[in-house]
Amino acid sequence: MPEKPYSGILETIGNTPLVRLENLLPGFGSKVFAKVERFNPGGSIKDRSAQRMLIDAVRSGELKPGKSVVIESSSGNLAVGLAQMCRYFGLRFVCVVDGKTTGQNLAILNAFGAEVEVVTERDEATGEYLPARLRRVRELVATVPHAFWPNQYANPLNPRAHEITMREIAASLNGTVDYLFASVSTFGTLKGCSDHIRNEGLGTTVVAVDALGSAIFGHESSVRLIPGHGASVVPPLMDPDAADDVVHISDLECVAACRRLVDREAILAGGSSGATVAALQKYAERIPDGSHCVLIFPDGGDRYLDTIYSDEWVLRHFGEVSHLWKG
């Protein structure tokens, strides 16, 4: 029978496909699946967080169209999710982004009518944008009447949204998820998935995939090129018990893995998705044959066409490295 119509675009958030990757690692003795989050209406896994952090406030009347102002810091994907939510409910949205935010994301924010502030100066202490973005958000929240800050970095509703993400994954595989690879930034996705795994006793090994140069797991922060993966400060949601292991991935490894993913699976994915692919490749020898491995792909690669998928950009930053994904 035909599926019933959805009551608005926001009802299409979640229930994204789990796709088997049959060609990614030739000779690998386990099955590999990807949770492809680009199928959310805003194009990324952050739609889940945006919805969960706003919906109760909308329903309760705490957020009022024509009066309330949603203010948030984001490198891109959460900004798009919130922009769509706010446009749907008629809320004003001010988003603080930075110089690493892609041109595609800025264009999407503009299309949704978001007010965008771009932080161009990096934080002096860390050399990163995030602390500067957060300072600007706090200034806006303190001065803009009826401001509402979802604060994805500390809001417990962020990980709670991803308990559902993990529930969907487990249901698709009848509860047999031996390894989960998830990239980290706010820690919302990984913590939410881990909470569901622990609560349901799934026995899944959770592998956190962090960026080389990220401070989340105690490493010294350094400048990174790819947005949405890693963080220059430890997020308040960070839970050291949520991950069983950690793999750090460089910008170049992200790029090469994204390119290999296109070549072998015809999947155009974003940088943090490529990071999980690179992490699986590093971790593969430790995985017993016959395991079920799931990679979370947070977004698609269409917003990275000027960076990861641009030969000129790759050559400028890394030199001639196409041998890493060709052949």
Coordinates of C-alpha atoms in Angstrom, one line a residue:
M1 CA 0.0 0.0 0.0
P2 CA 1.2 3.6 -0.6
E3 CA 2.7 5.2 2.4
K4 CA 0.6 7.9 4.1
P5 CA 1.6 11.5 3.4
Y6 CA 3.9 13.2 6.0
S7 CA 2.5 16.1 8.0
G8 CA 5.1 18.5 7.0
I9 CA 8.8 18.2 6.2
L10 CA 10.0 17.8 9.8
E11 CA 8.3 14.4 10.0
T12 CA 10.8 13.0 7.6
I13 CA 13.6 13.4 10.1
G14 CA 15.1 10.0 11.1
N15 CA 14.6 6.5 9.8
T16 CA 17.5 7.0 7.4
P17 CA 18.8 4.0 5.4
L18 CA 21.4 1.5 6.6
V19 CA 23.5 0.6 3.6
R20 CA 25.8 -2.4 3.2
L21 CA 29.2 -1.4 1.9
E22 CA 30.4 -4.5 -0.1
N23 CA 33.4 -3.1 -2.0
L24 CA 35.0 -0.7 0.5
L25 CA 37.5 -3.1 2.1
P26 CA 38.3 -6.0 -0.3
G27 CA 39.1 -9.2 1.6
F28 CA 37.7 -7.8 4.9
G29 CA 36.2 -10.7 6.8
S30 CA 33.3 -8.8 8.4
K31 CA 30.2 -7.0 7.1
V32 CA 30.3 -3.2 6.9
F33 CA 27.2 -1.0 7.0
A34 CA 26.8 2.8 6.8
K35 CA 24.0 4.8 8.4
V36 CA 23.5 7.4 5.7
E37 CA 22.3 10.6 7.4
R38 CA 22.3 12.8 4.4
F39 CA 18.7 11.5 3.8
N40 CA 17.4 13.8 6.5
P41 CA 15.6 16.8 5.0
G42 CA 18.3 19.3 6.0
G43 CA 21.0 16.9 4.7
S44 CA 22.7 15.8 7.8
I45 CA 22.5 14.0 11.2
K46 CA 22.2 17.4 12.9
D47 CA 18.6 17.6 11.9
R48 CA 17.9 15.1 14.6
S49 CA 19.7 17.3 17.2
A50 CA 18.0 20.5 16.0
Q51 CA 14.5 18.9 16.2
R52 CA 15.1 17.5 19.6
M53 CA 16.5 20.7 21.1
L54 CA 13.7 22.9 19.8
I55 CA 10.6 20.9 19.6
D56 CA 9.6 20.8 23.3
A57 CA 10.2 24.6 23.6
V58 CA 8.0 25.2 20.5
R59 CA 5.2 22.9 21.7
S60 CA 5.2 24.5 25.2
G61 CA 5.1 28.0 23.9
E62 CA 8.5 28.9 25.3
L63 CA 9.5 29.7 21.7
K64 CA 7.1 32.2 20.1
P65 CA 7.0 33.2 16.4
G66 CA 7.6 36.9 15.9
K67 CA 9.2 37.2 19.3
S68 CA 11.7 34.5 20.2
V69 CA 15.2 34.6 18.6
V70 CA 17.1 31.3 18.3
I71 CA 20.9 31.9 18.5
E72 CA 23.5 29.2 18.0
S73 CA 27.1 28.5 17.0
S74 CA 27.7 26.0 14.3
S75 CA 30.3 25.1 11.7
G76 CA 27.5 24.3 9.2
N77 CA 25.2 21.3 9.6
L78 CA 23.4 22.1 12.8
A79 CA 23.0 25.6 11.4
V80 CA 21.1 24.2 8.4
G81 CA 19.0 22.0 10.6
L82 CA 18.1 24.8 12.9
A83 CA 17.5 27.2 10.0
Q84 CA 14.9 24.8 8.5
M85 CA 13.2 24.3 11.9
C86 CA 13.0 28.0 12.5
R87 CA 11.7 28.7 9.0
Y88 CA 9.1 26.0 9.5
F89 CA 7.9 27.5 12.8
G90 CA 8.3 31.2 11.9
L91 CA 11.1 31.8 14.3
R92 CA 14.0 34.3 13.8
F93 CA 17.4 32.5 13.7
V94 CA 20.8 34.1 14.2
C95 CA 23.7 31.7 13.5
V96 CA 27.4 32.4 14.3
V97 CA 29.6 30.5 11.8
D98 CA 33.3 30.9 10.9
G99 CA 35.8 31.0 8.1
K100 CA 35.8 27.2 7.6
T101 CA 32.0 27.0 6.9
T102 CA 31.5 26.0 3.3
G103 CA 30.0 28.2 0.7
Q104 CA 27.2 25.7 0.1
N105 CA 26.2 25.8 3.8
L106 CA 26.2 29.6 3.8
A107 CA 24.0 29.7 0.7
I108 CA 21.6 27.2 2.2
L109 CA 21.4 29.4 5.4
N110 CA 20.6 32.4 3.3
A111 CA 17.9 30.5 1.4
F112 CA 16.2 29.7 4.7
G113 CA 16.3 33.3 5.8
A114 CA 18.8 32.8 8.6
E115 CA 20.8 35.8 9.8
V116 CA 24.5 34.8 9.6
E117 CA 27.4 36.2 11.5
V118 CA 30.8 35.0 10.3
V119 CA 33.7 35.0 12.8
T120 CA 36.9 35.7 10.9
E121 CA 39.4 36.0 13.8
R122 CA 40.6 32.8 15.4
D123 CA 40.9 32.5 19.2
E124 CA 44.4 33.8 20.2
A125 CA 44.9 31.0 22.8
T126 CA 43.9 28.0 20.7
G127 CA 44.3 29.2 17.1
E128 CA 40.8 27.9 16.4
Y129 CA 37.4 29.5 15.7
L130 CA 35.2 27.7 18.1
P131 CA 36.1 29.7 21.3
A132 CA 35.6 32.9 19.3
R133 CA 32.2 31.7 18.0
L134 CA 31.1 30.9 21.5
R135 CA 32.1 34.3 22.9
R136 CA 30.0 35.9 20.2
V137 CA 27.0 33.7 20.9
R138 CA 27.2 34.7 24.6
E139 CA 27.4 38.4 23.7
L140 CA 24.3 38.0 21.5
V141 CA 22.3 36.0 24.1
A142 CA 23.1 38.7 26.7
T143 CA 21.9 41.6 24.5
V144 CA 19.2 40.3 22.1
P145 CA 15.7 40.3 23.7
H146 CA 14.0 37.0 24.0
A147 CA 17.1 35.1 22.9
F148 CA 17.1 31.3 23.1
W149 CA 20.4 29.4 22.9
P150 CA 20.0 25.6 22.3
N151 CA 23.7 25.2 23.1
Q152 CA 24.4 22.0 21.2
Y153 CA 27.7 21.6 23.1
A154 CA 26.0 21.1 26.6
N155 CA 22.4 20.4 25.9
P156 CA 21.5 16.8 27.1
L157 CA 18.7 16.8 24.4
N158 CA 21.5 16.6 21.8
P159 CA 22.7 13.1 22.7
R160 CA 19.1 12.0 23.6
A161 CA 18.2 12.5 19.9
H162 CA 20.8 9.9 19.0
E163 CA 19.6 7.2 21.2
I164 CA 17.0 7.0 18.5
T165 CA 19.7 6.9 15.8
M166 CA 21.2 3.8 17.5
R167 CA 17.9 2.3 18.1
E168 CA 17.3 2.4 14.3
I169 CA 20.6 0.8 13.6
A170 CA 20.1 -2.0 16.1
A171 CA 16.6 -2.7 14.8
S172 CA 17.9 -2.9 11.2
L173 CA 20.5 -5.6 12.3
N174 CA 18.3 -7.4 14.8
G175 CA 20.5 -6.2 17.6
T176 CA 23.7 -7.5 16.2
V177 CA 26.0 -4.5 16.1
D178 CA 29.6 -5.6 17.0
Y179 CA 31.4 -2.3 16.3
L180 CA 30.1 1.2 15.9
F181 CA 32.4 3.9 14.4
A182 CA 31.2 7.5 15.0
S183 CA 33.0 10.8 14.6
V184 CA 33.0 13.3 17.4
S185 CA 32.6 17.0 17.7
T186 CA 29.9 18.1 20.2
F187 CA 29.9 14.4 21.4
G188 CA 26.1 14.3 20.9
T189 CA 26.0 11.5 18.4
L190 CA 28.5 9.2 20.1
K191 CA 27.1 9.7 23.6
G192 CA 23.5 9.2 22.5
C193 CA 24.4 6.0 20.6
S194 CA 26.5 4.8 23.5
D195 CA 23.8 5.4 26.1
H196 CA 21.4 3.3 24.0
I197 CA 23.9 0.5 23.7
R198 CA 24.6 0.5 27.4
N199 CA 20.9 0.7 28.3
E200 CA 20.0 -2.2 26.0
G201 CA 23.0 -4.3 26.8
L202 CA 24.0 -4.6 23.1
G203 CA 27.6 -5.4 23.8
T204 CA 28.7 -3.1 20.9
T205 CA 32.3 -1.9 20.9
V206 CA 32.1 1.9 20.4
V207 CA 35.0 3.5 18.5
A208 CA 35.2 7.3 18.7
V209 CA 36.7 8.8 15.6
D210 CA 38.4 12.1 16.4
A211 CA 40.4 14.6 14.3
L212 CA 44.1 14.8 14.6
G213 CA 44.6 18.2 16.2
S214 CA 41.4 18.0 18.2
A215 CA 41.4 18.6 21.9
I216 CA 38.5 16.3 22.8
F217 CA 40.5 13.4 24.1
G218 CA 43.3 15.4 25.7
H219 CA 45.5 16.1 22.8
E220 CA 46.9 19.5 22.0
S221 CA 44.7 21.5 19.7
S222 CA 46.0 22.5 16.3
V223 CA 44.6 24.1 13.2
R224 CA 42.4 21.7 11.1
L225 CA 41.0 22.2 7.6
I226 CA 37.8 20.1 7.6
P227 CA 34.8 21.5 9.6
G228 CA 32.4 19.5 11.7
H229 CA 34.9 16.9 12.9
G230 CA 36.9 17.3 16.2
A231 CA 36.9 20.4 18.4
S232 CA 39.4 22.8 19.8
V233 CA 37.9 22.6 23.3
V234 CA 36.5 19.7 25.2
P235 CA 32.7 19.8 24.9
P236 CA 30.7 19.7 28.1
L237 CA 28.9 16.6 26.8
M238 CA 32.1 14.7 26.5
D239 CA 31.9 11.4 28.4
P240 CA 35.1 9.4 28.6
D241 CA 33.1 6.2 29.3
A242 CA 31.0 6.5 26.2
A243 CA 33.8 5.2 23.9
D244 CA 35.7 1.9 24.2
D245 CA 38.4 3.1 21.9
V246 CA 39.5 6.2 20.0
V247 CA 41.1 6.6 16.6
H248 CA 42.6 9.9 15.4
I249 CA 42.3 10.7 11.7
S250 CA 44.2 13.5 9.9
D251 CA 42.7 15.9 7.3
L252 CA 44.5 14.1 4.5
E253 CA 43.2 10.7 5.7
C254 CA 39.7 12.1 5.7
V255 CA 40.1 13.3 2.1
A256 CA 41.6 10.1 0.8
A257 CA 38.9 8.0 2.5
C258 CA 36.1 10.2 1.0
R259 CA 37.6 9.8 -2.4
R260 CA 38.0 6.0 -2.0
L261 CA 34.4 5.8 -0.8
V262 CA 33.2 7.5 -4.1
D263 CA 35.4 5.2 -6.1
R264 CA 34.4 1.9 -4.5
E265 CA 30.8 2.5 -3.3
A266 CA 29.6 5.5 -5.4
I267 CA 28.8 7.3 -2.1
L268 CA 29.6 11.1 -2.0
A269 CA 30.1 11.7 1.7
G270 CA 31.3 14.5 3.9
G271 CA 34.6 14.7 5.8
S272 CA 33.4 13.2 9.1
S273 CA 32.0 10.2 7.1
G274 CA 35.4 9.7 5.5
A275 CA 37.0 9.8 8.9
T276 CA 34.9 6.8 10.0
V277 CA 36.0 5.0 6.8
A278 CA 39.7 5.8 7.5
A279 CA 39.2 4.7 11.2
L280 CA 37.8 1.3 10.1
Q281 CA 40.7 0.8 7.8
K282 CA 43.1 1.4 10.7
Y283 CA 41.2 -0.7 13.1
A284 CA 40.3 -3.6 10.7
E285 CA 43.0 -6.0 11.9
R286 CA 41.6 -5.9 15.4
I287 CA 38.1 -6.9 14.3
P288 CA 37.2 -10.7 14.3
D289 CA 35.9 -12.2 11.1
G290 CA 32.1 -12.3 10.9
S291 CA 31.5 -9.1 12.8
H292 CA 28.9 -6.5 12.0
C293 CA 30.5 -3.0 11.7
V294 CA 28.5 0.2 11.4
L295 CA 29.8 3.5 10.3
I296 CA 27.8 6.7 10.9
F297 CA 27.9 9.0 7.8
P298 CA 26.8 12.4 9.2
D299 CA 26.3 14.2 5.9
G300 CA 26.8 14.1 2.2
G301 CA 29.7 15.4 0.1
D302 CA 27.8 18.0 -1.9
R303 CA 28.7 20.6 0.6
Y304 CA 32.4 19.8 0.2
L305 CA 32.7 20.1 -3.5
D306 CA 35.0 23.1 -3.2
T307 CA 37.3 21.4 -0.7
I308 CA 37.5 17.6 -0.3
Y309 CA 36.3 16.9 -3.9
S310 CA 38.2 19.8 -5.5
D311 CA 41.5 18.5 -7.1
E312 CA 42.9 22.1 -7.0
W313 CA 42.1 22.5 -3.2
V314 CA 43.6 19.1 -2.4
L315 CA 46.8 19.8 -4.4
R316 CA 47.2 23.2 -2.8
H317 CA 47.0 21.8 0.8
F318 CA 48.5 18.3 0.4
G319 CA 50.4 18.2 -2.9
E320 CA 49.9 15.4 -5.4
V321 CA 48.3 12.6 -3.3
S322 CA 45.9 11.0 -5.7
H323 CA 47.7 7.7 -5.4
L324 CA 46.1 7.4 -2.0
W325 CA 42.7 6.7 -3.5
K326 CA 43.4 5.6 -7.1
G327 CA 44.0 1.9 -8.0

